[in-house]
CSV table of C-alpha atoms and ligand atoms in Angstrom, one decimal:
chain,number,residue,atom,x,y,z
A,1009,MET,CA,83.2,62.0,109.9
A,1010,ILE,CA,82.7,65.5,111.5
A,1011,ASP,CA,79.3,66.9,110.9
A,1012,ALA,CA,79.0,70.7,110.0
A,1013,ARG,CA,76.8,71.6,112.8
A,1014,THR,CA,79.2,70.2,115.4
A,1015,PHE,CA,82.3,71.7,113.4
A,1016,ARG,CA,80.4,75.1,113.4
A,1017,ASP,CA,79.4,75.0,117.1
A,1018,THR,CA,82.6,74.1,118.5
A,1019,LEU,CA,84.6,76.5,116.5
A,1020,GLY,CA,81.9,79.1,117.4
A,1021,ARG,CA,83.2,79.0,121.0
A,1022,LEU,CA,86.3,80.9,119.8
A,1023,PRO,CA,85.5,84.6,119.7
A,1024,THR,CA,87.1,86.6,116.6
A,1025,GLY,CA,87.6,90.0,115.7
A,1026,VAL,CA,85.5,91.4,112.8
A,1027,CYS,CA,87.2,92.9,109.6
A,1028,ILE,CA,86.1,94.0,106.2
A,1029,ILE,CA,88.8,93.1,103.6
A,1030,THR,CA,88.8,95.4,100.7
A,1031,ASN,CA,90.6,96.0,97.3
A,1032,CYS,CA,90.5,98.3,94.5
A,1033,ASN,CA,91.7,96.7,91.1
A,1034,ASP,CA,93.5,98.2,88.2
A,1035,LEU,CA,90.2,99.3,86.8
A,1036,GLY,CA,88.9,101.0,89.8
A,1037,VAL,CA,86.5,98.2,90.9
A,1038,LEU,CA,85.9,98.0,94.6
A,1039,ASN,CA,85.5,94.8,96.5
A,1040,GLY,CA,85.0,94.0,100.0
A,1041,VAL,CA,83.9,91.2,102.5
A,1042,THR,CA,83.4,90.6,106.0
A,1043,VAL,CA,85.7,87.9,107.6
A,1044,GLY,CA,86.5,86.7,111.1
A,1045,SER,CA,89.3,84.6,109.8
A,1046,PHE,CA,91.8,87.4,109.9
A,1047,SER,CA,95.1,86.9,112.1
A,1048,SER,CA,98.5,87.9,112.4
A,1049,LEU,CA,101.2,85.4,111.1
A,1050,SER,CA,104.7,86.9,111.5
A,1051,LEU,CA,106.6,89.7,112.6
A,1052,ASP,CA,109.7,89.6,110.5
A,1053,PRO,CA,108.6,89.5,107.8
A,1054,PRO,CA,105.2,91.3,108.7
A,1055,LEU,CA,102.6,89.0,107.4
A,1056,VAL,CA,98.9,88.6,108.2
A,1057,LEU,CA,96.4,86.0,106.8
A,1058,TRP,CA,92.7,85.5,106.2
A,1059,SER,CA,90.6,82.8,104.6
A,1060,LEU,CA,88.0,83.1,102.1
A,1061,ASP,CA,85.3,80.6,100.9
A,1062,LYS,CA,86.1,79.6,97.1
A,1063,LYS,CA,82.2,80.1,96.4
A,1064,ALA,CA,82.2,83.8,97.5
A,1065,ASN,CA,81.3,86.1,94.8
A,1066,CYS,CA,84.4,88.0,95.5
A,1067,HIS,CA,86.7,85.1,95.5
A,1068,ALA,CA,88.0,85.5,91.9
A,1069,ALA,CA,88.7,89.3,92.5
A,1070,PHE,CA,90.7,88.5,95.4
A,1071,ARG,CA,92.7,85.9,93.8
A,1072,GLU,CA,93.6,88.4,91.3
A,1073,ALA,CA,94.3,91.4,93.8
A,1074,LYS,CA,97.8,92.5,94.1
A,1075,SER,CA,96.9,94.2,97.4
A,1076,PHE,CA,94.3,94.5,100.1
A,1077,ALA,CA,93.3,96.6,103.1
A,1078,VAL,CA,92.0,95.2,106.4
A,1079,ASN,CA,89.3,97.3,108.4
A,1080,VAL,CA,89.2,96.2,111.9
A,1081,LEU,CA,85.6,97.2,112.9
A,1082,SER,CA,84.5,98.9,115.9
A,1083,GLU,CA,81.9,97.7,118.2
A,1084,ASP,CA,79.3,100.1,116.7
A,1085,GLN,CA,79.8,98.8,113.1
A,1086,SER,CA,78.0,95.8,113.0
A,1087,ASP,CA,75.5,97.3,110.5
A,1088,LEU,CA,78.6,97.8,108.2
A,1089,SER,CA,79.8,94.3,108.9
A,1090,ASN,CA,76.2,92.9,107.8
A,1091,ILE,CA,76.3,94.9,104.4
A,1092,PHE,CA,79.7,93.0,103.5
A,1093,ALA,CA,78.2,89.7,104.6
A,1094,THR,CA,75.5,89.2,102.2
A,1095,LYS,CA,75.5,88.3,98.6
A,1096,GLU,CA,74.0,91.7,97.5
A,1097,GLU,CA,75.8,94.3,95.5
A,1098,ARG,CA,77.8,96.6,97.8
A,1099,PRO,CA,76.3,100.1,98.2
A,1100,TRP,CA,79.7,101.8,97.8
A,1101,SER,CA,78.2,105.2,96.8
A,1102,GLU,CA,76.2,105.3,100.2
A,1103,LEU,CA,79.0,104.5,102.3
A,1104,ARG,CA,81.8,106.9,103.7
A,1105,HIS,CA,85.2,105.6,102.5
A,1106,ARG,CA,88.2,107.0,101.3
A,1107,PRO,CA,91.3,105.3,99.3
A,1108,ALA,CA,94.0,103.9,101.4
A,1109,PRO,CA,97.3,105.6,100.7
A,1110,GLU,CA,99.6,102.6,99.6
A,1111,THR,CA,96.9,100.3,97.9
A,1112,GLY,CA,94.0,102.5,97.0
A,1113,ALA,CA,91.6,100.0,99.0
A,1114,PRO,CA,88.7,101.4,100.5
A,1115,LEU,CA,89.1,102.5,104.2
A,1116,PHE,CA,85.7,103.1,106.2
A,1117,GLU,CA,85.5,105.8,108.9
A,1118,ASN,CA,85.9,105.0,112.5
A,1119,CYS,CA,87.4,101.7,112.4
A,1120,CYS,CA,89.6,100.4,115.3
A,1121,ALA,CA,92.5,99.8,113.0
A,1122,TYR,CA,93.5,99.7,109.4
A,1123,ILE,CA,96.2,97.5,107.7
A,1124,GLU,CA,97.5,97.6,104.2
A,1125,CYS,CA,98.9,94.7,102.5
A,1126,HIS,CA,100.5,93.7,99.2
A,1127,MET,CA,99.4,90.0,98.3
A,1128,GLU,CA,102.3,87.6,99.3
A,1129,THR,CA,100.9,84.0,98.7
A,1130,ILE,CA,97.8,82.2,98.2
A,1131,HIS,CA,97.2,78.8,99.5
A,1132,GLU,CA,94.6,76.3,99.1
A,1133,GLY,CA,92.7,75.1,102.3
A,1134,GLY,CA,89.8,72.8,101.4
A,1135,ASP,CA,86.8,74.9,100.5
A,1136,HIS,CA,88.6,78.0,101.4
A,1137,ASP,CA,91.8,79.8,99.9
A,1138,LEU,CA,94.1,81.4,102.5
A,1139,PHE,CA,95.6,84.7,101.5
A,1140,ILE,CA,98.8,85.8,103.1
A,1141,GLY,CA,99.5,89.6,102.9
A,1142,ARG,CA,102.7,91.5,103.6
A,1143,VAL,CA,101.9,94.5,105.7
A,1144,VAL,CA,103.1,97.8,104.1
A,1145,ARG,CA,101.1,100.2,106.3
A,1146,LEU,CA,99.4,100.3,109.6
A,1147,GLN,CA,97.0,102.7,111.7
A,1148,ALA,CA,95.4,101.9,115.0
A,1149,SER,CA,93.1,104.0,116.9
A,1150,ALA,CA,94.3,104.5,120.6
A,1151,SER,CA,90.6,104.7,121.9
A,1152,GLY,CA,88.8,102.1,119.5
A,1153,ARG,CA,86.8,99.3,120.9
A,1154,PRO,CA,86.6,96.4,118.7
A,1155,LEU,CA,83.3,94.3,117.4
A,1156,ILE,CA,83.5,90.6,118.5
A,1157,TYR,CA,81.7,87.7,117.0
A,1158,PHE,CA,81.0,85.0,119.3
A,1159,GLY,CA,78.4,82.1,119.6
A,1160,GLY,CA,76.7,83.4,116.7
A,1161,ALA,CA,76.2,87.2,117.7
A,1162,TYR,CA,77.9,90.5,117.5
A,1163,ARG,CA,79.3,91.5,120.8
A,1164,ARG,CA,81.3,94.1,122.6
A,1165,ILE,CA,84.3,93.4,124.8
A,1166,ASN,CA,84.0,93.8,128.5
A,1167,GLU,CA,87.5,94.9,129.3
A,1168,GLU,CA,87.5,93.8,132.8
A,1169,ARG,CA,91.0,91.9,133.5
A,1170,VAL,CA,90.8,88.4,134.9
A,1171,GLY,CA,94.5,87.7,135.2
B,159,FMN,C1,81.2,87.7,111.5
B,159,FMN,C2,81.4,87.2,110.3
B,159,FMN,C3,82.6,86.6,110.0
B,159,FMN,C4,82.9,85.8,108.4
B,159,FMN,N1,84.1,85.4,108.3
B,159,FMN,C5,84.4,84.9,107.0
B,159,FMN,C6,85.7,84.4,106.6
B,159,FMN,O1,86.4,84.4,107.5
B,159,FMN,N2,85.7,83.7,105.4
B,159,FMN,C7,84.7,83.8,104.5
B,159,FMN,O2,84.8,83.2,103.3
B,159,FMN,N3,83.5,84.2,104.7
B,159,FMN,C8,83.3,84.9,106.1
B,159,FMN,N4,81.9,85.2,106.4
B,159,FMN,C9,80.8,85.2,105.4
B,159,FMN,C10,81.1,86.2,104.2
B,159,FMN,O3,81.1,87.7,104.8
B,159,FMN,C11,79.7,86.1,103.5
B,159,FMN,O4,79.7,84.8,102.7
B,159,FMN,C12,79.5,87.1,102.2
B,159,FMN,O5,78.4,87.0,101.8
B,159,FMN,C13,80.6,86.7,101.1
B,159,FMN,O6,80.2,87.8,100.1
B,159,FMN,P1,80.2,87.4,98.5
B,159,FMN,O7,79.9,86.0,98.3
B,159,FMN,O8,79.1,88.2,97.8
B,159,FMN,O9,81.5,87.9,98.1
B,159,FMN,C14,81.8,85.8,107.6
B,159,FMN,C15,80.5,86.6,107.9
B,159,FMN,C16,80.5,87.0,109.1
B,159,FMN,C17,79.0,87.8,109.5
């Protein structure tokens, strides 16, 4: 039996980027959640993945979503990350965002990168669901420095090369 503390502490040794996954449904309702589970999956076809707790408020909305956008956060966006990592209503009207060209999902200003996807498949993974998206549009900022989550805290990257 693996206890939850050991699982979290051990997996916490793996640094992750921080993304806010967003969606705009057919009625114009906006959804967004902070995740560290986002990852690339396949180049041909171009697929990405992320996972969401089945108990998340936004879980039903993402299960029904036809598309989503990935906002890859910059090192100065930890406050934005925290807004989408709570159970509170999202203060959309107070945040600066624009609709993504292909999917209409909200994109925030000054992110490191944006990735728009059509929902490809959804798989069960224990207490989470795994969402796989087919990439339809990409935009990277040449100068952007990513926000990192490691050891239970937000951090910035030290770009010193070691190899
Ligand atoms: C850095 C960071 C990474 C996170 N990664 C994930 C993740 O990959 N999957 C997930 O389900 N929740 C993740 N969370 C937690 C959700 O953001 C959090 O549970 C949120 O409150 C869900 O919102 P909702 O229940 O209102 O939809 C992460 C939180 C933080 C701060």
